[in-house]
C-alpha positions as a Markdown table, in Angstrom:
| # | Residue | x | y | z |
|---|---|---|---|---|
| 1 | Tyr | 96.2 | 126.5 | 88.4 |
| 2 | Leu | 92.6 | 125.7 | 89.0 |
| 3 | Thr | 91.9 | 126.0 | 92.7 |
| 4 | Val | 94.1 | 128.8 | 92.5 |
| 5 | Gly | 92.0 | 130.4 | 90.1 |
| 6 | Cys | 89.0 | 129.7 | 91.9 |
| 7 | His | 90.4 | 130.9 | 94.9 |
| 8 | Gln | 91.6 | 134.8 | 93.3 |
| 9 | Thr | 87.8 | 135.3 | 91.3 |
| 10 | Gly | 85.3 | 132.9 | 92.9 |
| 11 | Asp | 84.1 | 131.4 | 89.7 |
| 12 | Val | 82.9 | 128.4 | 90.3 |
| 13 | Arg | 83.8 | 127.2 | 86.4 |
| 14 | Tyr | 87.1 | 126.3 | 87.6 |
| 15 | Ala | 85.9 | 124.5 | 90.3 |
| 16 | Tyr | 84.3 | 122.1 | 88.2 |
| 17 | Trp | 87.4 | 121.9 | 85.4 |
| 18 | Gly | 89.0 | 120.7 | 88.6 |
| 19 | Ala | 87.0 | 118.4 | 89.9 |
| 20 | Leu | 87.0 | 117.1 | 85.8 |
| 21 | Ser | 90.3 | 117.0 | 86.2 |
| 22 | Leu | 90.8 | 115.3 | 89.8 |
| 23 | Gly | 88.7 | 112.2 | 88.2 |
| 24 | Leu | 90.3 | 112.2 | 85.9 |
| 25 | Gly | 93.7 | 112.2 | 87.5 |
| 26 | Leu | 92.5 | 109.4 | 89.7 |
| 27 | Thr | 91.8 | 106.8 | 86.5 |
| 28 | Asn | 95.9 | 107.0 | 85.7 |
| 29 | Gln | 97.3 | 107.3 | 89.2 |
| 30 | His | 96.0 | 106.4 | 92.6 |
| 31 | Thr | 98.0 | 108.5 | 94.8 |
| 32 | Leu | 96.7 | 111.5 | 93.7 |
| 33 | Val | 94.2 | 111.6 | 96.3 |
| 34 | Leu | 96.9 | 112.8 | 99.0 |
| 35 | Tyr | 96.7 | 115.9 | 97.2 |
| 36 | Ala | 92.9 | 115.9 | 96.1 |
| 37 | Ala | 92.6 | 115.5 | 100.0 |
| 38 | Pro | 94.2 | 118.6 | 100.7 |
| 39 | Leu | 93.0 | 120.3 | 98.0 |
| 40 | Val | 89.2 | 119.7 | 98.3 |
| 41 | Val | 89.5 | 120.4 | 102.3 |
| 42 | Trp | 91.6 | 124.3 | 101.7 |
| 43 | Ser | 88.9 | 124.7 | 98.3 |
| 44 | Met | 85.8 | 124.1 | 101.0 |
| 45 | Ala | 87.3 | 126.1 | 103.8 |
| 46 | Ser | 88.3 | 129.2 | 101.9 |
| 47 | Ala | 85.9 | 129.4 | 100.2 |
| 48 | Pro | 83.1 | 128.2 | 101.3 |
| 49 | Lys | 80.0 | 130.9 | 100.0 |
| 50 | Val | 81.1 | 129.2 | 97.1 |
| 51 | Leu | 81.5 | 126.4 | 96.6 |
| 52 | Leu | 79.0 | 124.6 | 99.7 |
| 53 | Thr | 76.0 | 125.4 | 98.0 |
| 54 | Arg | 73.9 | 122.1 | 96.9 |
| 55 | Arg | 74.0 | 123.4 | 93.9 |
| 56 | Ala | 77.7 | 124.0 | 93.5 |
| 57 | Leu | 78.4 | 120.0 | 95.4 |
| 58 | Thr | 76.0 | 118.6 | 92.9 |
| 59 | Ser | 78.3 | 120.1 | 89.8 |
| 60 | Leu | 81.2 | 118.8 | 91.6 |
| 61 | Val | 79.8 | 115.1 | 91.9 |
| 62 | Ala | 78.9 | 115.0 | 89.0 |
| 63 | Ala | 82.5 | 116.7 | 87.1 |
| 64 | Ala | 84.9 | 114.5 | 89.4 |
| 65 | Leu | 82.3 | 111.6 | 88.6 |
| 66 | Ala | 82.5 | 111.8 | 84.0 |
| 67 | Gly | 86.4 | 112.2 | 85.2 |
| 68 | Leu | 86.9 | 108.6 | 86.2 |
| 69 | Thr | 84.3 | 107.2 | 83.6 |
| 70 | Pro | 87.3 | 106.0 | 81.8 |
| 71 | Tyr | 87.5 | 103.3 | 84.3 |
| 72 | Leu | 84.2 | 102.0 | 81.8 |
| 73 | Phe | 86.4 | 100.6 | 79.4 |
| 74 | Leu | 87.2 | 97.7 | 81.8 |
| 75 | Phe | 83.9 | 96.4 | 82.1 |
| 76 | Trp | 84.0 | 96.0 | 78.4 |
| 77 | Ala | 87.7 | 95.4 | 77.7 |
| 78 | Ala | 87.5 | 92.8 | 80.8 |
| 79 | His | 84.7 | 90.6 | 77.8 |
| 80 | Tyr | 88.0 | 89.8 | 75.5 |
| 81 | Arg | 90.3 | 88.8 | 77.2 |
| 82 | Pro | 93.8 | 90.5 | 76.9 |
| 83 | Leu | 96.6 | 88.5 | 77.2 |
| 84 | Gly | 98.0 | 90.7 | 81.0 |
| 85 | Ser | 94.5 | 91.7 | 81.9 |
| 86 | Trp | 94.2 | 92.6 | 85.5 |
| 87 | Gly | 91.5 | 90.7 | 86.6 |
| 88 | Asp | 88.0 | 89.7 | 85.1 |
| 89 | Thr | 86.5 | 93.3 | 85.2 |
| 90 | Ser | 82.8 | 92.6 | 84.0 |
| 91 | Thr | 82.1 | 92.6 | 87.1 |
| 92 | Ile | 81.1 | 94.5 | 89.9 |
| 93 | Ser | 82.7 | 92.8 | 92.5 |
| 94 | Gly | 86.3 | 91.9 | 89.4 |
| 95 | Phe | 86.0 | 95.4 | 89.3 |
| 96 | Leu | 86.4 | 96.9 | 92.7 |
| 97 | Thr | 88.8 | 93.7 | 93.1 |
| 98 | His | 91.9 | 96.3 | 90.4 |
| 99 | Phe | 90.3 | 99.2 | 91.7 |
| 100 | Leu | 90.5 | 98.8 | 95.2 |
| 101 | Arg | 94.0 | 97.2 | 94.3 |
| 102 | Lys | 92.8 | 94.2 | 96.9 |
| 103 | Glu | 95.1 | 91.8 | 95.4 |
| 104 | Tyr | 98.7 | 93.7 | 97.5 |
| 105 | Gly | 96.4 | 94.9 | 99.8 |
| 106 | Thr | 94.4 | 98.3 | 99.9 |
| 107 | Phe | 96.7 | 101.9 | 100.3 |
| 108 | Gln | 99.4 | 99.4 | 100.4 |
| 109 | Leu | 102.1 | 98.5 | 96.8 |
| 110 | Tyr | 103.5 | 95.2 | 98.3 |
| 111 | Ser | 101.8 | 91.8 | 99.5 |
| 112 | Gly | 105.0 | 89.3 | 100.0 |
| 113 | Ser | 106.1 | 88.0 | 103.9 |
| 114 | Asp | 108.4 | 90.5 | 103.6 |
| 115 | Lys | 106.6 | 93.4 | 102.8 |
| 116 | Ala | 108.5 | 96.5 | 105.3 |
| 117 | Ser | 106.6 | 98.7 | 108.0 |
| 118 | Ala | 107.4 | 101.9 | 110.1 |
| 119 | Gln | 109.7 | 103.4 | 107.0 |
| 120 | Leu | 108.9 | 106.0 | 107.3 |
| 121 | Leu | 111.8 | 108.2 | 107.8 |
| 122 | Glu | 114.4 | 106.5 | 106.0 |
| 123 | Ala | 111.9 | 106.3 | 102.9 |
| 124 | Asn | 112.8 | 110.7 | 103.1 |
| 125 | Leu | 115.7 | 109.8 | 103.7 |
| 126 | His | 115.8 | 108.6 | 100.4 |
| 127 | Tyr | 113.4 | 111.1 | 98.7 |
| 128 | Leu | 115.4 | 113.8 | 99.9 |
| 129 | Thr | 119.1 | 111.7 | 98.5 |
| 130 | His | 117.4 | 111.2 | 95.4 |
| 131 | Leu | 115.9 | 115.6 | 95.6 |
| 132 | Ala | 119.4 | 115.9 | 95.9 |
| 133 | Ser | 120.2 | 114.5 | 93.2 |
| 134 | Asp | 117.7 | 115.6 | 90.8 |
| 135 | Ala | 118.1 | 118.7 | 91.2 |
| 136 | Leu | 122.2 | 118.4 | 90.8 |
| 137 | Tyr | 122.4 | 119.2 | 94.4 |
| 138 | Leu | 123.6 | 123.1 | 94.2 |
| 139 | Gly | 119.5 | 123.4 | 92.8 |
| 140 | Met | 118.5 | 122.4 | 97.2 |
| 141 | Val | 120.1 | 126.1 | 97.9 |
| 142 | Pro | 117.8 | 128.2 | 95.5 |
| 143 | Leu | 114.7 | 125.2 | 96.2 |
| 144 | Ala | 115.8 | 126.3 | 100.4 |
| 145 | Thr | 115.8 | 130.1 | 99.4 |
| 146 | Gly | 111.5 | 129.2 | 98.0 |
| 147 | Leu | 110.8 | 126.5 | 100.6 |
| 148 | Phe | 111.6 | 130.2 | 103.6 |
| 149 | Leu | 109.6 | 132.4 | 100.4 |
| 150 | Ala | 106.5 | 130.0 | 100.8 |
| 151 | Leu | 107.0 | 129.6 | 104.4 |
| 152 | Ala | 107.0 | 133.3 | 104.5 |
| 153 | Thr | 103.7 | 134.2 | 103.8 |
| 154 | Leu | 101.5 | 131.8 | 105.9 |
| 155 | Arg | 100.7 | 134.3 | 107.9 |
| 156 | Trp | 98.2 | 134.7 | 105.7 |
| 157 | Arg | 95.7 | 132.1 | 106.2 |
| 158 | His | 93.9 | 131.5 | 102.7 |
| 159 | Ser | 97.3 | 131.4 | 100.8 |
| 160 | Pro | 97.7 | 128.9 | 98.6 |
| 161 | Ser | 100.9 | 128.2 | 99.5 |
| 162 | Val | 99.6 | 126.7 | 102.3 |
| 163 | Leu | 97.5 | 124.4 | 100.8 |
| 164 | Ile | 100.6 | 123.6 | 98.1 |
| 165 | Leu | 103.2 | 122.7 | 101.2 |
| 166 | Gly | 100.6 | 121.7 | 103.1 |
| 167 | Ala | 99.9 | 118.5 | 100.3 |
| 168 | Trp | 103.2 | 118.1 | 100.0 |
| 169 | Val | 104.0 | 117.2 | 103.3 |
| 170 | Phe | 101.0 | 115.5 | 103.9 |
| 171 | Tyr | 101.2 | 113.6 | 100.5 |
| 172 | Leu | 105.1 | 112.9 | 101.5 |
| 173 | Val | 104.0 | 111.7 | 105.2 |
| 174 | Val | 100.9 | 109.6 | 104.8 |
| 175 | Phe | 102.7 | 107.6 | 101.6 |
| 176 | His | 106.4 | 106.8 | 103.2 |
| 177 | Thr | 103.5 | 105.4 | 106.2 |
| 178 | Leu | 101.8 | 102.9 | 104.3 |
| 179 | Ser | 104.1 | 102.1 | 101.8 |
| 180 | Asn | 105.2 | 99.0 | 102.3 |
| 181 | Leu | 107.9 | 98.1 | 100.1 |
| 182 | Pro | 111.0 | 96.5 | 101.4 |
| 183 | Ile | 112.6 | 99.3 | 100.4 |
| 184 | His | 116.2 | 98.5 | 101.6 |
| 185 | Thr | 117.2 | 95.0 | 100.3 |
| 186 | Gln | 116.6 | 95.6 | 97.0 |
| 187 | Lys | 117.2 | 98.1 | 94.7 |
| 188 | Ile | 114.2 | 97.2 | 92.1 |
| 189 | Phe | 112.1 | 97.5 | 95.5 |
| 190 | Leu | 113.2 | 101.9 | 95.7 |
| 191 | Gly | 113.3 | 101.6 | 91.9 |
| 192 | Ile | 109.4 | 100.5 | 92.6 |
| 193 | His | 109.0 | 103.3 | 95.0 |
| 194 | Met | 110.4 | 106.1 | 93.8 |
| 195 | Arg | 107.9 | 105.5 | 90.7 |
| 196 | Phe | 105.7 | 107.4 | 93.2 |
| 197 | Trp | 108.3 | 110.2 | 94.5 |
| 198 | Met | 107.1 | 111.9 | 90.9 |
| 199 | Gln | 104.4 | 113.8 | 92.8 |
| 200 | Pro | 106.0 | 115.3 | 95.3 |
| 201 | His | 109.0 | 116.8 | 92.6 |
| 202 | Leu | 106.3 | 119.0 | 90.9 |
| 203 | Val | 105.5 | 120.7 | 94.7 |
| 204 | Ser | 109.6 | 120.4 | 94.6 |
| 205 | Phe | 111.0 | 121.1 | 91.8 |
| 206 | Met | 108.4 | 124.8 | 92.2 |
| 207 | Leu | 110.0 | 125.8 | 95.1 |
| 208 | Leu | 113.1 | 125.6 | 93.4 |
| 209 | Gly | 111.5 | 127.5 | 90.9 |
| 210 | Leu | 110.3 | 130.6 | 93.0 |
| 211 | Gly | 113.3 | 130.4 | 94.7 |
| 212 | Ala | 116.4 | 131.6 | 91.7 |
| 213 | Pro | 115.1 | 134.1 | 90.5 |
| 214 | Thr | 116.3 | 135.0 | 94.1 |
| 215 | Thr | 119.6 | 133.4 | 94.7 |
| 216 | Ala | 121.1 | 134.2 | 91.4 |
| 217 | Ala | 120.4 | 137.9 | 92.9 |
| 218 | Ser | 121.4 | 137.4 | 95.8 |
| 219 | Leu | 125.4 | 136.6 | 94.0 |
| 220 | Gly | 124.8 | 138.9 | 91.5 |
| 221 | Leu | 124.0 | 136.5 | 88.5 |
| 222 | Trp | 120.1 | 137.8 | 88.8 |
| 223 | Arg | 118.6 | 141.8 | 87.7 |
| 224 | Pro | 114.9 | 141.4 | 87.2 |
| 225 | Leu | 114.2 | 143.7 | 83.8 |
| 226 | Pro | 113.1 | 147.9 | 83.8 |
């Protein structure tokens, strides 16, 4: 919403709120960076005169850092050593160990000796199977219709569809390339892996909603109001 608002109006305040939102989101789920990276690149490319100025860049960085401020709580909380705490985050070194997930390996989910590799195809097939189930199978028809409609707008270089579909594909490819949980060995590993499908589901069901009216109209189940 904020990205499209900035794109349509040229109002840099949308971008500032977007940077703040991304910072807050990253304090909750690091994989948001797989959406943030395409979003930032597309926004800068589509509105360079608005966003690529010294004042705008400084304000965007400040807004993003403000969004990350919940992490400051860890320095204070570490002094109380609560049960189940994630290491000693009272020091910069301890904080970075937690922030970068060094115990698991940065950009990885698993550190066991049986960690998997090269499961991009298998993991994406699992995702599509799970998506079909979540969409009650029949929902895959309007989802495919929505995908077709979105692809039809890609001839416009600055269409938001470029960002939405690009971020969707980028997330599925990069996350499933880096994820090293051995999902083929135990169901619990697949269950942990599935927790990270909420983000691509946002776009998947957005496409389903986009294609639903066209699909329903073609079946005679939908008639737009006059």
